[in-house]
Short mmCIF file of C-alpha atoms in Angstrom, two decimals:
data_model
loop_
_atom_site.label_atom_id
_atom_site.label_comp_id
_atom_site.label_asym_id
_atom_site.label_seq_id
_atom_site.Cartn_x
_atom_site.Cartn_y
_atom_site.Cartn_z
CA UNK A 148 15.99 -72.13 66.94
CA UNK A 149 13.86 -69.53 65.23
CA UNK A 150 13.49 -69.62 61.44
CA UNK A 151 13.57 -66.12 60.05
CA UNK A 152 11.66 -65.30 56.92
CA UNK A 153 12.48 -62.07 55.20
CA UNK A 154 11.38 -60.49 51.95
CA UNK A 155 13.34 -61.33 48.84
CA UNK A 156 12.31 -60.32 45.37
CA UNK A 157 15.22 -59.64 42.99
CA UNK A 158 14.86 -56.41 41.10
CA UNK A 159 15.78 -56.03 37.46
CA UNK A 160 18.50 -53.35 37.42
CA UNK A 161 17.74 -52.64 33.75
CA UNK A 162 14.09 -51.91 34.41
CA UNK A 163 13.36 -48.21 33.92
CA UNK A 164 9.87 -48.62 35.32
CA UNK A 165 11.01 -49.43 38.86
CA UNK A 166 10.05 -46.45 41.06
CA UNK A 167 12.69 -44.79 43.20
CA UNK A 168 12.23 -44.49 46.97
CA UNK A 169 12.44 -40.69 46.69
CA UNK A 170 9.47 -40.72 44.34
CA UNK A 171 7.15 -42.35 46.87
CA UNK A 172 8.04 -40.25 49.93
CA UNK A 173 5.07 -38.13 51.08
CA UNK A 174 5.17 -34.45 50.17
CA UNK A 175 5.23 -33.41 53.83
CA UNK A 176 8.41 -35.37 54.59
CA UNK A 177 11.40 -33.20 55.48
CA UNK A 178 14.79 -33.77 53.86
CA UNK A 179 15.91 -35.55 57.04
CA UNK A 180 12.91 -37.87 56.91
CA UNK A 181 13.68 -38.69 53.27
CA UNK A 182 17.29 -39.55 54.21
CA UNK A 183 16.04 -41.79 57.02
CA UNK A 184 13.56 -43.43 54.65
CA UNK A 185 16.42 -44.17 52.26
CA UNK A 186 18.34 -45.98 55.03
CA UNK A 187 15.28 -48.00 56.04
CA UNK A 188 14.49 -48.84 52.43
CA UNK A 189 18.07 -50.03 51.87
CA UNK A 190 17.91 -52.23 54.98
CA UNK A 191 14.62 -53.72 53.82
CA UNK A 192 16.00 -54.23 50.32
CA UNK A 193 19.01 -56.20 51.56
CA UNK A 194 16.53 -58.39 53.38
CA UNK A 195 14.39 -58.56 50.25
CA UNK A 196 11.66 -55.94 50.69
CA UNK A 197 11.15 -53.37 47.94
CA UNK A 198 9.23 -50.46 49.45
CA UNK A 199 9.14 -48.49 46.21
CA UNK A 200 7.67 -51.31 44.11
CA UNK A 201 5.58 -52.59 47.05
CA UNK A 202 6.64 -56.18 46.44
CA UNK A 203 7.97 -58.90 48.73
CA UNK A 204 8.68 -62.58 48.95
CA UNK A 205 10.03 -64.70 51.78
CA UNK A 206 13.40 -66.31 52.17
CA UNK A 207 14.87 -68.12 55.15
CA UNK A 208 17.77 -66.44 56.91
CA UNK A 209 19.76 -67.54 59.97
CA UNK A 210 21.92 -65.54 62.34
CA UNK A 211 21.28 -62.47 64.49
CA UNK A 212 19.06 -59.78 63.06
CA UNK A 213 20.43 -56.59 61.57
CA UNK A 214 19.70 -53.31 63.41
CA UNK A 215 19.30 -49.82 61.96
CA UNK A 216 18.16 -46.73 63.84
CA UNK A 217 16.22 -43.54 63.10
CA UNK A 218 16.91 -41.04 65.87
CA UNK A 219 15.41 -37.65 66.51
CA UNK A 220 14.30 -35.31 69.22
CA UNK A 221 10.75 -34.24 69.97
CA UNK A 222 8.91 -32.88 66.95
CA UNK A 223 11.34 -34.30 64.36
CA UNK A 224 8.74 -36.58 62.77
CA UNK A 225 9.79 -40.06 63.96
CA UNK A 226 6.23 -41.27 64.61
CA UNK A 227 5.01 -39.81 61.30
CA UNK A 228 7.69 -41.81 59.46
CA UNK A 229 6.95 -44.97 61.45
CA UNK A 230 3.22 -44.77 60.72
CA UNK A 231 3.88 -44.25 57.01
CA UNK A 232 6.18 -47.30 56.94
CA UNK A 233 3.48 -49.44 58.53
CA UNK A 234 1.02 -48.47 55.81
CA UNK A 235 3.58 -49.09 53.08
CA UNK A 236 4.50 -52.53 54.41
CA UNK A 237 0.83 -53.52 54.49
CA UNK A 238 0.39 -52.25 50.93
CA UNK A 239 3.36 -54.40 49.90
CA UNK A 240 1.55 -57.47 51.21
CA UNK A 241 3.34 -57.81 54.54
CA UNK A 242 1.25 -59.15 57.39
CA UNK A 243 1.19 -57.21 60.65
CA UNK A 244 1.34 -59.42 63.72
CA UNK A 245 -0.06 -58.34 67.08
CA UNK A 246 0.30 -60.09 70.41
CA UNK A 247 -3.35 -61.07 70.36
CA UNK A 248 -3.80 -62.84 67.05
CA UNK A 249 -1.73 -64.18 64.15
CA UNK A 250 -4.17 -66.47 62.40
CA UNK A 251 -3.33 -69.54 60.37
CA UNK A 252 -0.26 -69.73 58.24
CA UNK A 253 -1.05 -69.33 54.57
CA UNK A 254 0.17 -71.91 52.08
CA UNK A 255 2.37 -69.21 50.59
CA UNK A 256 4.37 -67.69 53.48
CA UNK A 257 3.92 -63.96 53.89
CA UNK A 258 6.38 -61.44 55.18
CA UNK A 259 5.54 -60.61 58.79
CA UNK A 260 6.22 -57.50 60.83
CA UNK A 261 5.26 -56.06 64.20
CA UNK A 262 5.34 -52.64 65.87
CA UNK A 263 6.60 -52.94 69.43
CA UNK A 264 7.56 -50.71 72.36
CA UNK A 265 9.38 -51.40 75.64
CA UNK A 266 6.36 -50.65 77.86
CA UNK A 267 2.60 -51.01 77.74
CA UNK A 268 2.20 -47.26 78.11
CA UNK A 269 4.45 -46.47 75.17
CA UNK A 270 2.57 -49.02 73.06
CA UNK A 271 -0.78 -47.55 74.10
CA UNK A 272 0.37 -44.04 73.07
CA UNK A 273 1.11 -45.40 69.59
CA UNK A 274 -2.31 -47.04 69.45
CA UNK A 275 -4.00 -43.70 70.22
CA UNK A 276 -2.20 -42.36 67.12
CA UNK A 277 -3.62 -45.08 64.91
CA UNK A 278 -0.60 -47.44 64.93
CA UNK A 279 -1.32 -50.95 66.22
CA UNK A 280 1.49 -51.75 68.66
CA UNK A 281 2.33 -54.16 71.45
CA UNK A 282 5.14 -54.77 73.93
CA UNK A 283 8.31 -56.78 73.41
CA UNK A 284 7.31 -59.23 76.13
CA UNK A 285 3.90 -59.85 74.63
CA UNK A 286 5.27 -60.47 71.13
CA UNK A 287 7.43 -63.30 72.49
CA UNK A 288 4.31 -65.25 73.49
CA UNK A 289 1.23 -66.02 71.43
CA UNK A 290 -2.22 -67.01 72.74
CA UNK A 291 -3.94 -70.35 72.20
CA UNK A 292 -7.59 -69.79 71.22
CA UNK A 293 -10.69 -71.84 71.87
CA UNK A 294 -11.58 -73.41 68.45
CA UNK A 295 -14.94 -71.61 68.18
CA UNK A 296 -13.47 -68.21 68.89
CA UNK A 297 -10.44 -68.98 66.71
CA UNK A 298 -12.85 -69.31 63.78
CA UNK A 299 -14.33 -65.90 64.61
CA UNK A 300 -10.87 -64.33 64.96
CA UNK A 301 -9.77 -65.83 61.66
CA UNK A 302 -12.85 -64.41 59.94
CA UNK A 303 -12.27 -60.96 61.46
CA UNK A 304 -8.72 -60.94 60.12
CA UNK A 305 -9.76 -62.21 56.65
CA UNK A 306 -13.52 -61.70 56.24
CA UNK A 307 -15.04 -63.63 53.36
CA UNK A 308 -18.51 -65.02 52.83
CA UNK A 309 -17.22 -68.60 52.88
CA UNK A 310 -15.23 -68.16 56.11
CA UNK A 311 -18.03 -66.43 58.03
CA UNK A 312 -18.67 -68.54 61.19
CA UNK A 313 -22.13 -69.99 61.66
CA UNK A 314 -23.32 -70.85 65.15
CA UNK A 315 -19.85 -70.52 66.71
CA UNK A 316 -20.04 -69.95 70.48
CA UNK A 317 -23.68 -68.82 70.16
CA UNK A 318 -22.63 -65.63 68.37
CA UNK A 319 -25.37 -64.22 66.13
CA UNK A 320 -24.95 -62.58 62.71
CA UNK A 321 -25.75 -59.19 64.22
CA UNK A 322 -23.01 -59.69 66.81
CA UNK A 323 -20.54 -60.71 64.12
CA UNK A 324 -21.30 -57.59 62.10
CA UNK A 325 -20.80 -55.42 65.18
CA UNK A 326 -17.50 -57.12 65.99
CA UNK A 327 -16.29 -56.75 62.39
CA UNK A 328 -17.12 -53.04 62.33
CA UNK A 329 -15.09 -52.52 65.51
CA UNK A 330 -12.19 -54.62 64.20
CA UNK A 331 -11.96 -52.54 61.00
CA UNK A 332 -11.52 -49.43 63.14
CA UNK A 333 -9.07 -50.81 65.70
CA UNK A 334 -7.49 -54.00 64.25
CA UNK A 335 -7.98 -55.54 67.71
CA UNK A 336 -9.46 -59.05 68.06
CA UNK A 337 -9.98 -58.83 71.87
CA UNK A 338 -11.55 -55.40 71.44
CA UNK A 339 -13.89 -56.67 68.73
CA UNK A 340 -14.93 -59.65 70.85
CA UNK A 341 -15.41 -57.37 73.86
CA UNK A 342 -18.03 -55.43 71.90
CA UNK A 343 -20.18 -58.56 71.86
CA UNK A 344 -19.61 -59.35 75.52
CA UNK A 345 -16.73 -61.84 75.21
CA UNK A 346 -13.72 -61.51 77.50
CA UNK A 347 -10.20 -62.74 76.94
CA UNK A 348 -10.62 -65.28 79.69
CA UNK A 349 -13.41 -66.85 77.61
CA UNK A 350 -11.55 -67.33 74.35
CA UNK A 351 -7.85 -67.65 75.31
CA UNK A 352 -7.15 -71.10 76.74
CA UNK A 353 -3.39 -70.77 77.19
CA UNK A 354 -0.12 -69.29 76.00
CA UNK A 355 2.93 -70.59 74.15
CA UNK A 356 6.31 -69.17 73.33
CA UNK A 357 6.63 -68.09 69.73
CA UNK A 358 7.88 -70.92 67.53
CA UNK A 359 8.90 -68.82 64.55
CA UNK A 360 10.58 -65.48 64.32
CA UNK A 361 9.17 -62.49 62.48
CA UNK A 362 10.81 -60.70 59.58
CA UNK A 363 10.67 -57.04 60.60
CA UNK A 364 10.37 -55.25 63.93
CA UNK A 365 9.63 -51.51 64.16
CA UNK A 366 10.57 -50.45 67.69
CA UNK A 367 9.34 -47.14 69.11
CA UNK A 368 10.76 -45.43 72.24
CA UNK A 369 13.94 -47.46 71.76
CA UNK A 370 15.88 -45.21 74.16
CA UNK A 371 14.05 -47.11 76.93
CA UNK A 372 15.43 -50.51 75.84
CA UNK A 373 17.86 -52.35 78.08
CA UNK A 374 20.48 -54.84 76.86
CA UNK A 375 18.31 -57.90 77.45
CA UNK A 376 15.37 -56.46 75.53
CA UNK A 377 17.66 -55.64 72.61
CA UNK A 378 18.97 -59.22 72.65
CA UNK A 379 15.38 -60.53 72.61
CA UNK A 380 14.58 -58.32 69.64
CA UNK A 381 17.52 -59.65 67.64
CA UNK A 382 16.37 -63.19 68.36
CA UNK A 383 12.77 -62.54 67.33
CA UNK A 384 13.24 -60.31 64.26
CA UNK A 385 15.39 -60.70 61.16
CA UNK A 386 15.54 -56.90 60.82
CA UNK A 387 15.14 -54.45 63.71
CA UNK A 388 14.39 -50.79 62.96
CA UNK A 389 14.79 -48.61 66.06
CA UNK A 390 13.03 -45.27 66.51
CA UNK A 391 14.37 -43.32 69.47
CA UNK A 392 15.14 -40.00 71.08
CA UNK A 393 18.79 -39.81 72.22
CA UNK A 394 18.00 -36.87 74.51
CA UNK A 395 15.66 -38.85 76.77
CA UNK A 396 16.53 -40.74 79.93
CA UNK A 397 18.28 -44.09 79.55
CA UNK A 398 16.99 -47.19 81.38
CA UNK A 399 17.95 -47.49 85.04
CA UNK A 400 21.13 -49.54 85.42
CA UNK A 401 22.42 -48.82 81.91
CA UNK A 402 24.79 -46.01 83.03
CA UNK A 403 23.22 -43.66 80.51
CA UNK A 404 23.87 -46.04 77.60
CA UNK A 405 21.21 -46.47 74.92
CA UNK A 406 20.87 -49.43 72.53
CA UNK A 407 21.77 -47.47 69.41
CA UNK A 408 24.99 -46.03 70.87
CA UNK A 409 27.06 -49.00 69.65
CA UNK A 410 25.65 -49.15 66.12
CA UNK A 411 28.01 -48.27 63.25
CA UNK A 412 27.47 -44.77 61.86
CA UNK A 413 26.12 -45.93 58.45
CA UNK A 414 23.25 -47.71 60.22
CA UNK A 415 22.01 -44.54 61.96
CA UNK A 416 20.09 -41.60 60.57
CA UNK A 417 19.37 -38.55 62.72
CA UNK A 418 16.40 -36.28 62.23
CA UNK A 419 17.84 -32.90 63.12
CA UNK A 420 15.16 -30.75 61.53
CA UNK A 421 11.99 -29.94 63.47
CA UNK A 422 9.10 -31.28 61.44
CA UNK A 423 6.92 -28.59 59.89
CA UNK A 424 4.02 -29.52 62.21
CA UNK A 425 6.18 -28.53 65.21
CA UNK A 426 7.72 -25.37 63.78
CA UNK A 427 7.08 -22.25 65.85
CA UNK A 428 6.20 -24.28 68.93
CA UNK A 429 7.88 -22.65 71.96
CA UNK A 430 7.85 -25.94 73.89
CA UNK A 431 9.82 -27.66 71.12
CA UNK A 432 12.15 -24.66 70.89
CA UNK A 433 12.95 -24.98 74.60
CA UNK A 434 13.51 -28.71 74.20
CA UNK A 435 16.10 -28.06 71.48
CA UNK A 436 17.78 -25.37 73.57
CA UNK A 437 18.53 -28.06 76.16
CA UNK A 438 20.76 -29.83 73.63
CA UNK A 439 23.24 -26.98 73.88
CA UNK A 440 25.79 -26.52 76.68
CA UNK A 441 23.53 -24.27 78.74
CA UNK A 442 23.44 -23.55 82.48
CA UNK A 443 20.25 -23.90 84.50
CA UNK A 444 19.87 -20.15 85.13
CA UNK A 445 20.38 -19.36 81.45
CA UNK A 446 17.76 -21.92 80.47
CA UNK A 447 15.30 -20.51 82.97
CA UNK A 448 15.84 -17.10 81.34
CA UNK A 449 14.84 -18.69 78.02
CA UNK A 450 11.67 -20.03 79.66
CA UNK A 451 10.81 -16.54 80.92
CA UNK A 452 11.45 -15.06 77.50
CA UNK A 453 9.23 -17.69 75.83
CA UNK A 454 6.48 -16.99 78.38
CA UNK A 455 6.64 -13.27 77.57
CA UNK A 456 5.94 -13.92 73.90
CA UNK A 457 3.71 -17.01 73.82
CA UNK A 458 0.85 -18.02 76.12
CA UNK A 459 1.66 -21.70 75.59
CA UNK A 460 4.53 -21.26 78.08
CA UNK A 461 3.90 -19.75 81.51
CA UNK A 462 6.15 -19.11 84.49
CA UNK A 463 4.16 -19.86 87.64
CA UNK A 464 5.15 -18.83 91.19
CA UNK A 465 3.20 -21.78 92.62
CA UNK A 466 1.73 -25.13 91.65
CA UNK A 467 -1.80 -24.90 90.25
CA UNK A 468 -3.98 -27.24 92.32
CA UNK A 469 -6.74 -27.22 89.69
CA UNK A 470 -4.37 -28.39 86.94
CA UNK A 471 -3.05 -31.11 89.28
CA UNK A 472 -6.55 -32.57 89.39
CA UNK A 473 -6.28 -33.59 85.74
CA UNK A 474 -2.54 -33.80 84.92
CA UNK A 475 0.33 -34.46 87.34
CA UNK A 476 3.14 -32.15 88.39
CA UNK A 477 6.41 -33.62 87.09
CA UNK A 478 9.26 -33.82 89.61
CA UNK A 479 12.69 -35.39 89.95
CA UNK A 480 12.71 -36.55 93.57
CA UNK A 481 10.28 -39.06 95.00
CA UNK A 482 10.13 -37.10 98.27
CA UNK A 483 8.95 -34.02 96.35
CA UNK A 484 6.25 -36.10 94.67
CA UNK A 485 4.89 -37.30 98.02
CA UNK A 486 4.96 -33.79 99.52
CA UNK A 487 3.05 -32.34 96.58
CA UNK A 488 0.42 -35.08 96.74
CA UNK A 489 -0.05 -34.42 100.45
CA UNK A 490 -0.35 -30.67 99.82
CA UNK A 491 -2.83 -31.25 96.99
CA UNK A 492 -5.10 -33.34 99.22
CA UNK A 493 -4.77 -30.89 102.09
CA UNK A 494 -5.57 -27.79 100.02
CA UNK A 495 -8.68 -29.54 98.69
CA UNK A 496 -9.69 -30.37 102.26
CA UNK A 497 -9.83 -34.10 101.60
CA UNK A 498 -10.11 -36.64 104.40
CA UNK A 499 -6.90 -38.53 105.14
CA UNK A 500 -8.60 -41.92 105.38
CA UNK A 501 -10.65 -42.02 102.18
CA UNK A 502 -10.56 -41.00 98.53
CA UNK A 503 -12.85 -38.38 97.05
CA UNK A 504 -14.58 -38.50 93.63
CA UNK A 505 -12.33 -37.01 90.95
CA UNK A 506 -8.98 -37.76 92.65
CA UNK A 507 -6.34 -38.62 90.03
CA UNK A 508 -4.54 -41.98 90.01
CA UNK A 509 -1.75 -43.54 87.93
CA UNK A 510 -1.70 -47.27 87.20
CA UNK A 511 1.48 -48.77 88.63
CA UNK A 512 1.05 -52.20 87.07
CA UNK A 513 -1.05 -55.34 87.33
CA UNK A 514 -0.62 -57.50 90.41
CA UNK A 515 -1.55 -60.85 88.91
CA UNK A 516 0.13 -64.27 88.95
CA UNK A 517 1.59 -65.54 85.68
CA UNK A 518 -1.14 -68.16 85.32
CA UNK A 519 -3.76 -65.40 85.04
CA UNK A 520 -2.54 -64.00 81.72
CA UNK A 521 -6.11 -64.13 80.41
CA UNK A 522 -7.26 -61.73 83.13
CA UNK A 523 -4.34 -59.48 82.26
CA UNK A 524 -5.61 -59.36 78.68
CA UNK A 525 -9.02 -58.22 79.95
CA UNK A 526 -7.54 -55.44 82.08
CA UNK A 527 -5.19 -54.21 79.37
CA UNK A 528 -8.02 -54.23 76.83
CA UNK A 529 -9.88 -51.99 79.29
CA UNK A 530 -6.97 -49.51 79.16
CA UNK A 531 -5.28 -50.54 82.40
CA UNK A 532 -1.63 -50.52 81.32
CA UNK A 533 1.23 -49.35 83.48
CA UNK A 534 1.31 -45.56 83.43
CA UNK A 535 -2.34 -45.17 82.46
CA UNK A 536 -4.13 -42.21 84.03
CA UNK A 537 -7.31 -42.88 85.98
CA UNK A 538 -9.73 -41.06 88.25
CA UNK A 539 -11.57 -42.29 91.33
CA UNK A 540 -15.35 -42.27 90.92
CA UNK A 541 -16.27 -44.17 94.06
CA UNK A 542 -16.05 -47.57 95.78
CA UNK A 543 -17.15 -50.70 93.94
CA UNK A 544 -19.97 -53.01 94.89
CA UNK A 545 -17.56 -55.59 96.32
CA UNK A 546 -14.80 -55.11 98.89
CA UNK A 547 -11.52 -54.30 97.17
CA UNK A 548 -13.25 -53.03 94.03
CA UNK A 549 -13.23 -49.43 92.75
CA UNK A 550 -15.25 -47.51 90.20
CA UNK A 551 -12.75 -45.68 88.00
CA UNK A 552 -12.52 -43.55 84.88
CA UNK A 553 -9.63 -44.64 82.60
CA UNK A 554 -8.42 -41.89 80.28
CA UNK A 555 -8.30 -42.94 76.63
CA UNK A 556 -10.05 -46.30 77.18
CA UNK A 557 -12.80 -47.36 74.75
CA UNK A 558 -15.15 -47.71 77.72
CA UNK A 559 -13.60 -45.39 80.32
CA UNK A 560 -15.99 -46.08 83.21
CA UNK A 561 -15.19 -49.44 84.76
CA UNK A 562 -15.28 -51.31 88.05
CA UNK A 563 -12.06 -53.11 88.83
CA UNK A 564 -10.30 -54.98 91.59
CA UNK A 565 -7.79 -52.37 92.76
CA UNK A 566 -4.84 -51.88 95.08
CA UNK A 567 -4.49 -48.12 95.72
CA UNK A 568 -1.67 -46.57 97.74
CA UNK A 569 -1.30 -42.99 98.94
CA UNK A 570 2.12 -42.29 100.43
CA UNK A 571 2.54 -39.74 103.22
CA UNK A 572 5.57 -37.54 103.95
CA UNK A 573 7.90 -39.07 106.53
CA UNK A 574 5.91 -42.32 106.81
CA UNK A 575 7.12 -45.66 105.47
CA UNK A 576 3.67 -47.26 105.29
CA UNK A 577 1.23 -45.73 102.79
CA UNK A 578 -2.48 -45.25 103.34
CA UNK A 579 -4.33 -47.95 101.35
CA UNK A 580 -7.98 -47.00 100.77
CA UNK A 581 -8.64 -50.04 98.57
CA UNK A 582 -6.74 -53.28 99.04
CA UNK A 583 -7.76 -56.17 96.81
CA UNK A 584 -5.73 -59.36 96.94
CA UNK A 585 -4.83 -58.91 93.28
CA UNK A 586 -5.74 -56.65 90.40
CA UNK A 587 -4.65 -53.25 89.11
CA UNK A 588 -2.23 -51.34 91.33
CA UNK A 589 -2.42 -47.52 91.57
CA UNK A 590 -0.49 -44.61 93.04
CA UNK A 591 -1.91 -41.15 93.56
CA UNK A 592 -1.70 -39.19 90.32
CA UNK A 593 -1.47 -35.55 91.41
CA UNK A 594 2.33 -35.70 91.00
CA UNK A 595 4.64 -38.03 89.11
CA UNK A 596 8.39 -38.49 88.72
CA UNK A 597 9.85 -37.55 85.36
CA UNK A 598 11.26 -41.07 84.93
CA UNK A 599 7.78 -42.58 85.29
CA UNK A 600 6.24 -39.95 82.99
CA UNK A 601 8.53 -40.95 80.10
CA UNK A 602 6.33 -42.29 77.30
CA UNK A 603 3.24 -40.31 78.46
CA UNK A 604 1.81 -36.97 77.37
CA UNK A 605 -0.74 -34.50 78.73
CA UNK A 606 -2.34 -31.42 77.25
CA UNK A 607 -1.00 -29.21 80.09
CA UNK A 608 2.10 -30.11 82.09
CA UNK A 609 3.52 -28.45 85.21
CA UNK A 610 7.28 -28.89 85.68
CA UNK A 611 8.56 -28.36 89.21
CA UNK A 612 11.68 -26.27 88.54
CA UNK A 613 13.11 -26.36 92.12
CA UNK A 614 13.69 -30.10 91.65
CA UNK A 615 15.54 -29.52 88.40
CA UNK A 616 17.63 -26.84 90.10
CA UNK A 617 18.49 -29.38 92.81
CA UNK A 618 19.56 -31.83 90.09
CA UNK A 619 21.73 -29.11 88.54
CA UNK A 620 23.31 -28.33 91.93
CA UNK A 621 24.04 -32.03 92.43
CA UNK A 622 26.21 -31.96 89.30
CA UNK A 623 25.26 -35.45 88.13
CA UNK A 624 26.24 -36.42 84.59
CA UNK A 625 24.56 -39.09 82.46
CA UNK A 626 26.26 -40.21 79.23
CA UNK A 627 28.21 -36.97 79.13
CA UNK A 628 25.13 -34.75 79.59
CA UNK A 629 24.13 -33.03 82.86
CA UNK A 630 21.25 -35.01 84.33
CA UNK A 631 19.12 -31.90 84.91
CA UNK A 632 19.08 -31.21 81.16
CA UNK A 633 17.85 -34.72 80.37
CA UNK A 634 15.21 -34.43 83.07
CA UNK A 635 14.08 -31.03 81.82
CA UNK A 636 13.93 -32.28 78.23
CA UNK A 637 11.74 -35.28 79.08
CA UNK A 638 9.53 -33.20 81.38
CA UNK A 639 8.74 -30.33 79.02
CA UNK A 640 8.20 -32.60 76.01
CA UNK A 641 5.39 -34.36 77.90
CA UNK A 642 3.32 -31.19 77.28
CA UNK A 643 1.17 -31.28 74.17
CA UNK A 644 -0.27 -27.76 74.33
CA UNK A 645 0.80 -25.81 77.43
CA UNK A 646 3.82 -25.78 79.75
CA UNK A 647 3.76 -24.33 83.28
CA UNK A 648 7.25 -23.76 84.74
CA UNK A 649 6.73 -23.71 88.53
CA UNK A 650 9.43 -21.76 90.39
CA UNK A 651 8.56 -22.04 94.12
CA UNK A 652 7.60 -24.48 96.84
CA UNK A 653 4.05 -23.16 96.99
CA UNK A 654 0.57 -24.23 95.89
CA UNK A 655 -2.43 -22.16 94.89
CA UNK A 656 -5.80 -22.69 96.47
CA UNK A 657 -8.17 -24.52 94.14
CA UNK A 658 -10.70 -22.33 92.36
CA UNK A 659 -13.22 -25.15 92.13
CA UNK A 660 -13.93 -28.17 94.30
CA UNK A 661 -12.63 -31.57 93.30
CA UNK A 662 -15.34 -33.44 91.44
CA UNK A 663 -16.00 -36.29 89.03
CA UNK A 664 -18.83 -34.47 87.25
CA UNK A 665 -16.73 -33.71 84.14
CA UNK A 666 -16.00 -37.44 83.87
CA UNK A 667 -19.71 -38.11 83.47
CA UNK A 668 -20.35 -35.63 80.65
CA UNK A 669 -17.79 -36.65 78.04
CA UNK A 670 -14.51 -38.42 77.32
CA UNK A 671 -11.16 -37.05 78.44
CA UNK A 672 -8.58 -37.39 75.66
#
């Protein structure tokens, strides 16, 4: 049985000095964001947290956790609100818990909270935006540290002169200073230890299921949650705050249902206003147009009109092979994905039986037994989470190893044990250029299904419109909305800067040969 500790500090209703939640909202918050903040603040207050006064104390509470939800479409400011809440909770004295390190319990219990997401990829996207996040699965379990490294981790989390380790695990003062500097930037214990040459497999000796629950859970990409994950969240957290986009695709097997659909209306706030940072963005405008009862042909007319007035949207008669080399074409059908990958490799003149430097890959997961959780920590710390984008640089020094470039990783160039598959049209068995017994698994990354792209973003995105037209012709409905509209919404909102709407089954010839030279000159963001 978990023991939940939540904040509880009674407020004096006669005190005129107590600040109001509206007074502390940032100036750039929209009216919708302020309304959502009021709901969240009320939920925290009933549990004992006073966001306005930045005060908290702990109190034990049994029973299932309460759930409130902040919902909004792309550009409505959900992540901005979430990040602000994290900073405010820390200022109030709450302790953020990550999957990697919790430290010792203080004599005076502190309010705990965690930022979680359903998938590693969604969590990694939050981390690139400066919000420390982990997955639901990983928050259930906590690592057991080697005593020497536990002392270092404890000092990183609470650095004082008296707690500074001396002679622990042969780590010098210079190494400690380097690790502390990295930790202050990233709030990551494994990352800090990695800077001094220490891997997770060196300092994590085992894993245990969490003994105590946490007070507050901030859950991003909650539209991707299934029923079991929601049940786990209610068991772990005393208060669950969901952030989600109701226009995205629901988890497979949920019949279009999302976890916030059954919440009572007072526990939901919807961000209907496009945040000022997204105003005037034609991609966001198209995304909002998909929320109306619009036919496919009428929507495509809107795309053409946007392209005529703004270079950030383009209607393309064929797939751009050069763009495919660095960001995938998004499709609905798996057969379309395989055909486009085959065409991409053919138009570049690549050999069928080997990979070429610069070929794009997408991590499809980690093929490791449960007992090798420490190795999983090492790979994830290197940026190898499911959905991560990578590029082939060449074979590794050992059979089954590959030299790769991992986009967004702190050290993008790595050698890793890899299982790489390249499917071929009409063939059940894929070509496997690298086949390690276990390690990181990859699919070719020149094309990707829209379902798998959910949670990712690229600077330029190509959407394969013939597949969306096929979905419209099929007439499938998901949670009362035509499936093609949900697919189109997810696909176009993966684009950060530029959207290419591809209208035909055709591919351009590449203007430049496939190469890994750009991977050697600087980081890809």
